[in-house]
Amino acid sequence: MKKNIFKLKKEQLKEISLDLQSKIETGLCNENTEIQCIPTFIQPSKCGVEGKATVLDLGGTNYRAAVVEISAGRATITPENGWSKDLSVMKTPGFTQEHLFEEQAKFVEEIELADKSPIGYCFSYPAECLVDGDAKLLRWTKGVDIKEMVGQPVGKPLVEYLNGLKKAEFTDVKVINDTVASLLAGLSDSSYDAYIGLIVGTGTNMAGFVNAESIKKLDSATAWSGLLPVNLESGNFFPPHLTEYDNIVDAASGTAGAQRFEKAVSGMYLGRVFRAVFPKDGFDENFDAKALTNIINHPDDFKKRHVRVARWIYKRSAKLVAASLAGLVLVILSQDETVKRIRLTAEGSLFWSKVRHCKEYNKLVSKHLDILLEEFGHKKVKVEIAEMKNANLIGSAVAALS
C-alpha cells in the first residue's frame, strides 16, 4: 500500500467534529441515540471539594480501595496507589453477590478508615445512573455473570453489607464510571473554566459537564439546574471518512455497526485494522496497539511497508481523538462562550504511549486539537492535557464528597 488511505485532511476532521457535536446535542435530548449522553446525578462544588472519603475501584476484575483526602486542591491517597487485589474469581461459575461483597469487604481489615466515611465507587460495568447518586447494573461484561445483581443498585447494598460488619460506618455512596472519574479528578484544580475526561486505552470514551437545562431528556418532574457530568459513551460514534479496512474489522467483530469510533481508535482494535491491511502476512490474531507501537519503535526489525502503515494507523487514531474532542469543546462553548481554559484529564495506555521516529500520541492529539479549534474560530480557547496518577481514585473521592 503506497497511498495513505488512513490520511485525514483538515476539512475531513472538521466534518467529524461537527458530526459528533450534532450527535451529542441529539443525545442530550433523546434516549437510545448513537451518542447516549448519560447524565450522572452528582454536582461537585465549583470551588472544589474538601474532605476524606473511602474509594473503591472495580475496574474489570482488578479491584482497588483506598482512603483519599482532598485538601487545598491536593489529593492524598492512603495507602499510596491504593490497596489492590485480583478479583478474577468473579468469573467463576456460581460466584454470587455475597461472595463479591465478602471480597470487597477485605479492605476494611487492610486500610485505616475514617470515621463515618462516604464511599466513592468507580464501577466499570454498564450501569444506569440513578438520581440519588447510585447506579443500577444493566449487564455484566468481561466474563462476569452474577445474575442476581443485574437490574439492581450496586452501591447501596454494598454499603449496607459493609455497615453490617460493625467495623466501620459508611454514610453514603456515589457510583460513577471510569470516564466520569477522570472528569471529576480534573476538579482537584478548580482554576479552569471547563473540564473533560478522556480514556484512550483498550477502549475509548469521553465525559464532560453539561448544563442540566440543555439535557432535554431529563424527567421534567425532577428539577435539576447547573452543570451535570455526562458520560457520552462516545466509543459508539460512527464518524464519516472511515476506510474499507475499518469495515472489515467491524464485520468480523461480532458487534457489527456498534462502537465504530472505538474500532478505529482504541488499543483493542488498532492491531485488527493493521491485520486487515496485511491479512496474509502472518500477524498474530492477538496483535494489538502495543504490538503496533513496537513496529514504530523498532523500524529496522520490520518491513518498510509494515512500518509505514503502522504509523499511518497510529496517527489517524490520534487525529480522530482530536476531532472528537473538538466536537465536545464546540458543545461546551455553545453553552458558555466565556470558556477559555479547559482541563482535559486523559487516561489510557495508548494515549500516553511512547514512540520514536514520529510524534507521540498525546502530542499529536494536542497539536491537531489546537488546529481544529483555530479553524472553528476559537484560537483563544486552550485545552490543557493533564496526566494524573490514580485519577479513578481521586475522581471517586470527588464524587463521594460532592
Coordinates of C-alpha atoms in Angstrom, one line a residue:
M1 CA 0.0 0.0 0.0
K2 CA 1.7 3.2 -1.2
K3 CA -1.2 5.6 -0.8
N4 CA -2.1 6.6 2.7
I5 CA -5.7 5.6 2.8
F6 CA -5.8 6.5 6.5
K7 CA -4.8 10.1 6.0
L8 CA -7.5 12.6 7.2
K9 CA -7.4 16.1 5.8
K10 CA -8.3 19.2 7.8
E11 CA -11.7 19.5 6.2
Q12 CA -12.5 15.9 6.9
L13 CA -11.5 16.3 10.6
K14 CA -13.8 19.3 10.8
E15 CA -16.6 17.3 9.4
I16 CA -16.0 14.6 12.0
S17 CA -16.0 17.3 14.8
L18 CA -19.3 18.8 13.6
D19 CA -20.9 15.4 13.2
L20 CA -20.1 14.5 16.7
Q21 CA -21.3 17.9 18.0
S22 CA -24.6 17.3 16.3
K23 CA -24.9 13.8 17.7
I24 CA -24.1 14.9 21.2
E25 CA -26.8 17.6 21.0
T26 CA -29.2 14.9 19.8
G27 CA -28.2 12.6 22.6
L28 CA -28.9 15.3 25.2
C29 CA -32.5 15.5 24.0
N30 CA -33.3 11.9 23.2
E31 CA -32.9 8.4 24.6
N32 CA -31.4 5.4 22.6
T33 CA -29.3 7.6 20.3
E34 CA -25.9 6.9 18.8
I35 CA -24.2 9.1 21.4
Q36 CA -26.1 8.2 24.6
C37 CA -25.1 11.2 26.8
I38 CA -25.8 9.5 30.1
P39 CA -26.1 12.1 32.9
T40 CA -24.5 11.4 36.3
F41 CA -26.5 13.0 39.1
I42 CA -23.6 14.3 41.1
Q43 CA -22.8 18.0 41.2
P44 CA -19.4 18.9 42.7
S45 CA -18.8 22.4 44.1
K46 CA -17.4 24.9 41.6
C47 CA -15.0 25.9 44.3
G48 CA -13.6 22.4 44.7
V49 CA -14.3 19.8 47.3
E50 CA -12.5 19.0 50.5
G51 CA -12.6 16.1 53.0
K52 CA -11.9 12.5 53.4
A53 CA -13.6 9.6 51.6
T54 CA -13.2 5.8 51.1
V55 CA -12.9 4.9 47.5
L56 CA -13.5 1.6 45.7
D57 CA -12.5 0.9 42.1
L58 CA -13.8 -2.2 40.4
G59 CA -12.1 -2.0 37.0
G60 CA -12.9 -5.2 35.3
T61 CA -11.5 -7.9 37.6
N62 CA -8.9 -5.7 39.2
Y63 CA -10.1 -4.2 42.5
R64 CA -8.6 -1.3 44.4
A65 CA -9.6 0.5 47.6
A66 CA -8.1 3.5 49.5
V67 CA -8.8 6.5 51.7
V68 CA -8.5 9.7 49.7
E69 CA -8.2 13.1 51.5
I70 CA -8.6 16.2 49.4
S71 CA -7.3 19.5 50.9
A72 CA -6.4 22.8 49.1
G73 CA -6.7 21.1 45.7
R74 CA -4.4 18.2 46.5
A75 CA -5.3 14.6 47.0
T76 CA -3.5 12.3 49.4
I77 CA -4.1 8.6 48.9
T78 CA -3.7 6.0 51.7
P79 CA -2.1 3.6 51.1
E80 CA -0.1 5.1 48.2
N81 CA -1.7 3.9 44.9
G82 CA -4.4 2.1 47.0
W83 CA -4.8 -1.4 48.2
S84 CA -5.3 -3.8 45.3
K85 CA -6.2 -7.4 44.6
D86 CA -7.0 -9.5 41.6
L87 CA -10.7 -10.4 41.5
S88 CA -10.6 -12.8 38.6
V89 CA -12.5 -15.2 40.8
M90 CA -15.6 -13.1 39.8
K91 CA -15.7 -15.1 36.6
T92 CA -16.1 -18.4 38.5
P93 CA -19.4 -20.1 37.8
G94 CA -21.7 -19.8 40.8
F95 CA -19.9 -16.7 42.1
T96 CA -22.6 -14.7 44.0
Q97 CA -23.2 -11.2 45.2
E98 CA -22.4 -12.4 48.7
H99 CA -19.0 -13.6 47.5
L100 CA -18.3 -10.3 45.8
F101 CA -19.2 -8.3 48.9
E102 CA -17.0 -10.6 51.0
E103 CA -14.1 -10.0 48.8
Q104 CA -14.7 -6.2 48.6
A105 CA -15.0 -6.0 52.4
K106 CA -11.5 -7.3 53.0
F107 CA -10.1 -3.8 52.6
V108 CA -11.8 -2.9 55.9
E109 CA -9.1 -5.0 57.5
E110 CA -6.3 -3.5 55.4
I111 CA -6.9 0.2 55.5
E112 CA -7.2 2.7 58.3
L113 CA -10.6 4.1 57.6
A114 CA -12.0 7.5 58.5
D115 CA -14.9 7.6 60.9
K116 CA -18.3 7.9 59.2
S117 CA -16.8 7.9 55.8
P118 CA -18.7 8.3 52.5
I119 CA -17.8 6.0 49.7
G120 CA -17.0 6.9 46.1
Y121 CA -17.3 3.8 43.9
C122 CA -15.8 3.6 40.4
F123 CA -17.8 0.8 38.8
S124 CA -16.6 -0.1 35.3
Y125 CA -19.5 -2.2 34.1
P126 CA -22.6 -0.9 32.1
A127 CA -24.9 0.8 34.6
E128 CA -27.7 3.3 34.6
C129 CA -27.1 6.3 36.8
L130 CA -29.8 7.0 39.5
V131 CA -30.9 10.3 40.8
D132 CA -29.6 9.5 44.3
G133 CA -26.0 9.1 43.0
D134 CA -26.2 5.3 42.9
A135 CA -26.3 3.2 39.7
K136 CA -28.3 0.2 38.5
L137 CA -26.4 -2.6 36.9
L138 CA -27.6 -3.1 33.3
R139 CA -25.4 -6.1 32.4
W140 CA -22.1 -7.8 33.2
T141 CA -19.2 -7.9 30.7
K142 CA -15.6 -9.2 30.8
G143 CA -16.7 -12.7 31.6
V144 CA -18.6 -11.9 34.8
D145 CA -22.2 -13.1 35.3
I146 CA -23.6 -12.6 38.8
K147 CA -27.2 -12.8 37.8
E148 CA -28.9 -11.6 41.0
M149 CA -27.2 -8.2 40.7
V150 CA -28.5 -7.3 37.2
G151 CA -31.2 -4.7 37.4
Q152 CA -30.3 -3.8 41.0
P153 CA -28.4 -0.8 42.5
V154 CA -24.8 -1.6 43.0
G155 CA -23.9 0.9 45.7
K156 CA -26.5 0.8 48.5
P157 CA -26.5 -3.0 49.0
L158 CA -22.7 -2.9 49.4
V159 CA -22.8 -0.1 51.9
E160 CA -25.5 -2.0 53.9
Y161 CA -23.3 -5.1 53.9
L162 CA -20.2 -3.2 55.0
N163 CA -22.0 -1.4 57.8
G164 CA -23.4 -4.8 58.9
L165 CA -19.9 -5.9 59.7
K166 CA -19.7 -3.3 62.5
K167 CA -16.1 -2.5 61.7
A168 CA -16.7 0.9 60.1
E169 CA -19.6 3.3 59.4
F170 CA -20.2 4.4 55.9
T171 CA -22.7 7.2 55.4
D172 CA -23.4 7.4 51.7
V173 CA -22.2 6.1 48.3
K174 CA -21.8 7.7 44.9
V175 CA -21.3 5.4 41.9
I176 CA -19.5 6.6 38.7
N177 CA -17.8 5.0 35.7
D178 CA -14.1 5.4 34.9
T179 CA -14.6 8.2 32.3
V180 CA -16.6 10.3 34.7
A181 CA -14.0 9.6 37.4
S182 CA -11.3 11.1 35.1
L183 CA -13.6 14.1 34.5
L184 CA -14.1 14.6 38.2
A185 CA -10.4 14.1 39.0
G186 CA -9.7 17.2 37.0
L187 CA -11.7 19.2 39.5
S188 CA -8.8 18.8 42.0
D189 CA -7.6 22.0 40.3
S190 CA -10.6 24.4 40.3
S191 CA -8.9 27.2 38.3
Y192 CA -10.2 26.1 34.9
D193 CA -13.3 27.2 33.1
A194 CA -14.4 23.7 32.0
Y195 CA -13.3 20.1 32.2
I196 CA -13.2 17.0 30.1
G197 CA -12.5 13.3 31.0
L198 CA -11.0 11.1 28.3
I199 CA -9.9 7.5 28.1
V200 CA -7.9 6.1 25.2
G201 CA -6.6 2.7 26.1
T202 CA -8.2 -0.7 25.4
G203 CA -11.4 1.2 24.7
T204 CA -12.2 4.9 24.4
N205 CA -14.8 7.3 25.8
M206 CA -15.3 10.9 26.8
A207 CA -17.2 12.8 29.5
G208 CA -17.9 16.4 30.1
F209 CA -20.1 18.8 32.1
V210 CA -23.3 20.0 30.5
N211 CA -25.9 22.5 31.7
A212 CA -28.8 20.5 33.1
E213 CA -31.2 22.8 31.2
S214 CA -29.7 21.5 28.0
I215 CA -30.4 17.9 28.8
K216 CA -33.9 17.9 27.5
K217 CA -34.5 14.2 28.0
L218 CA -34.3 14.6 31.8
D219 CA -37.6 13.9 33.7
S220 CA -39.4 17.2 33.9
A221 CA -40.6 16.2 37.3
T222 CA -37.1 16.2 38.6
A223 CA -35.7 19.7 39.0
W224 CA -32.0 19.9 38.1
S225 CA -30.0 23.1 37.4
G226 CA -26.4 23.9 36.9
L227 CA -23.7 21.6 35.5
L228 CA -24.1 17.8 35.4
P229 CA -21.4 15.3 34.4
V230 CA -22.4 13.5 31.2
N231 CA -20.9 10.2 30.1
L232 CA -21.0 10.4 26.3
E233 CA -20.3 6.7 25.5
S234 CA -18.5 8.2 22.6
G235 CA -16.9 4.9 21.5
N236 CA -20.2 4.2 19.7
F237 CA -19.8 7.3 17.5
F238 CA -19.9 6.4 13.8
P239 CA -17.7 9.1 12.2
P240 CA -17.5 9.8 8.4
H241 CA -14.4 9.0 6.4
L242 CA -13.6 5.5 7.7
T243 CA -12.0 3.1 5.3
E244 CA -12.7 -0.3 3.8
Y245 CA -10.3 -1.8 6.4
D246 CA -12.5 -0.4 9.2
N247 CA -15.5 -2.1 7.6
I248 CA -13.6 -5.4 7.5
V249 CA -12.8 -5.1 11.3
D250 CA -16.3 -4.1 12.1
A251 CA -17.8 -7.0 10.1
A252 CA -15.6 -9.6 11.9
S253 CA -16.1 -8.1 15.4
G254 CA -19.3 -9.8 16.3
T255 CA -20.9 -6.4 17.1
A256 CA -21.2 -5.1 13.5
G257 CA -22.4 -1.5 13.4
A258 CA -21.6 -0.7 17.0
Q259 CA -18.6 1.1 18.5
R260 CA -17.3 2.2 15.2
F261 CA -15.2 5.0 16.6
E262 CA -13.7 2.7 19.2
K263 CA -12.9 0.2 16.5
A264 CA -10.9 2.8 14.6
V265 CA -9.2 4.4 17.6
S266 CA -8.6 2.1 20.6
G267 CA -5.9 -0.2 21.6
M268 CA -8.0 -3.2 21.4
Y269 CA -8.7 -2.7 17.7
L270 CA -5.8 -0.9 16.1
G271 CA -3.9 -4.2 15.6
R272 CA -7.0 -5.6 13.9
V273 CA -7.1 -2.7 11.4
F274 CA -3.4 -3.3 10.7
R275 CA -4.0 -7.0 10.2
A276 CA -6.9 -6.2 7.8
V277 CA -4.4 -4.4 5.6
F278 CA -2.0 -7.4 5.7
P279 CA -4.2 -10.5 6.1
K280 CA -1.6 -12.8 4.6
D281 CA 1.5 -11.6 6.4
G282 CA 1.2 -13.9 9.4
F283 CA 0.5 -11.4 12.2
D284 CA -0.9 -13.0 15.3
E285 CA -4.6 -12.6 16.0
N286 CA -3.8 -11.0 19.3
F287 CA -1.8 -8.2 17.6
D288 CA -2.8 -5.0 19.4
A289 CA -1.8 -1.4 19.8
K290 CA 1.2 -2.4 21.9
A291 CA 2.5 -4.5 19.0
L292 CA 1.7 -1.7 16.6
T293 CA 3.8 0.8 18.6
N294 CA 6.6 -1.9 18.8
I295 CA 6.8 -1.8 15.0
I296 CA 7.0 2.0 15.1
N297 CA 9.7 1.9 17.8
H298 CA 11.8 -0.7 16.0
P299 CA 11.5 0.0 12.3
D300 CA 14.7 -1.8 11.4
D301 CA 13.2 -5.1 12.6
F302 CA 10.2 -4.9 10.2
K303 CA 9.4 -4.5 6.5
K304 CA 9.1 -0.9 5.4
R305 CA 5.5 -1.3 4.3
H306 CA 4.6 -2.5 7.8
V307 CA 6.3 0.4 9.5
R308 CA 4.7 2.9 7.2
V309 CA 1.1 1.6 7.7
A310 CA 1.6 1.2 11.5
R311 CA 2.5 4.9 11.6
W312 CA -0.5 5.8 9.5
I313 CA -2.9 3.9 11.7
Y314 CA -1.4 5.3 14.9
K315 CA -1.5 8.9 13.7
R316 CA -5.0 8.6 12.4
S317 CA -6.2 7.3 15.8
A318 CA -4.8 10.4 17.4
K319 CA -6.3 12.7 14.8
L320 CA -9.7 11.1 15.3
V321 CA -9.5 11.6 19.0
A322 CA -8.5 15.3 18.4
A323 CA -11.6 15.7 16.1
S324 CA -13.9 14.1 18.7
L325 CA -12.5 16.4 21.4
A326 CA -13.1 19.4 19.2
G327 CA -16.7 18.3 18.8
L328 CA -17.2 18.2 22.5
V329 CA -15.5 21.5 23.0
L330 CA -17.9 23.1 20.5
V331 CA -20.8 21.8 22.6
I332 CA -19.2 23.3 25.8
L333 CA -18.7 26.6 24.0
S334 CA -22.2 26.7 22.7
Q335 CA -23.4 26.6 26.3
D336 CA -20.8 29.1 27.7
E337 CA -19.0 31.3 25.3
T338 CA -16.8 32.7 28.2
V339 CA -14.9 29.4 28.5
K340 CA -11.2 29.9 27.6
R341 CA -9.2 27.3 29.7
I342 CA -10.3 23.6 29.6
R343 CA -8.6 20.9 31.6
L344 CA -8.5 17.5 29.9
T345 CA -7.7 14.6 32.2
A346 CA -6.6 11.8 29.9
E347 CA -6.2 8.2 30.9
G348 CA -5.2 5.1 28.9
S349 CA -2.1 3.3 27.8
L350 CA -2.5 4.3 24.1
F351 CA -2.9 8.0 24.9
W352 CA 0.3 8.1 26.9
S353 CA 2.2 5.6 24.7
K354 CA 5.8 6.3 23.9
V355 CA 7.1 6.1 20.4
R356 CA 10.2 7.0 18.5
H357 CA 10.7 8.3 15.0
C358 CA 7.3 10.1 15.0
K359 CA 5.3 12.5 17.3
E360 CA 3.9 10.7 20.3
Y361 CA 0.1 10.2 20.6
N362 CA -0.7 12.8 23.2
K363 CA 1.3 15.4 21.4
L364 CA -0.5 14.6 18.1
V365 CA -3.8 15.0 19.8
S366 CA -2.9 18.3 21.3
K367 CA -1.5 19.6 18.0
H368 CA -4.5 18.7 15.9
L369 CA -7.0 19.8 18.5
D370 CA -5.3 23.3 18.5
I371 CA -5.5 23.4 14.7
L372 CA -9.2 22.4 14.7
L373 CA -10.2 24.9 17.4
E374 CA -8.4 27.7 15.4
E375 CA -10.3 26.6 12.3
F376 CA -13.6 26.9 14.2
G377 CA -12.7 30.4 15.3
H378 CA -11.7 29.5 18.8
K379 CA -8.0 30.2 18.7
K380 CA -8.0 31.7 22.3
V381 CA -9.5 28.5 23.8
K382 CA -6.8 26.4 25.3
V383 CA -7.2 22.7 26.2
E384 CA -4.5 21.7 28.7
I385 CA -3.9 18.0 28.9
A386 CA -3.3 16.5 32.4
E387 CA -1.8 13.1 33.1
M388 CA -3.0 12.2 36.6
K389 CA -1.8 9.2 38.5
N390 CA -4.7 7.4 40.2
A391 CA -7.4 9.5 38.5
N392 CA -10.0 6.9 39.2
L393 CA -9.4 7.0 43.0
I394 CA -9.3 10.8 43.1
G395 CA -12.4 11.2 40.9
S396 CA -14.3 8.8 43.0
A397 CA -13.4 10.8 46.1
V398 CA -14.6 14.0 44.5
A399 CA -17.9 12.2 43.8
A400 CA -18.2 10.9 47.3
L401 CA -17.6 14.4 48.8
S402 CA -20.0 16.2 46.4

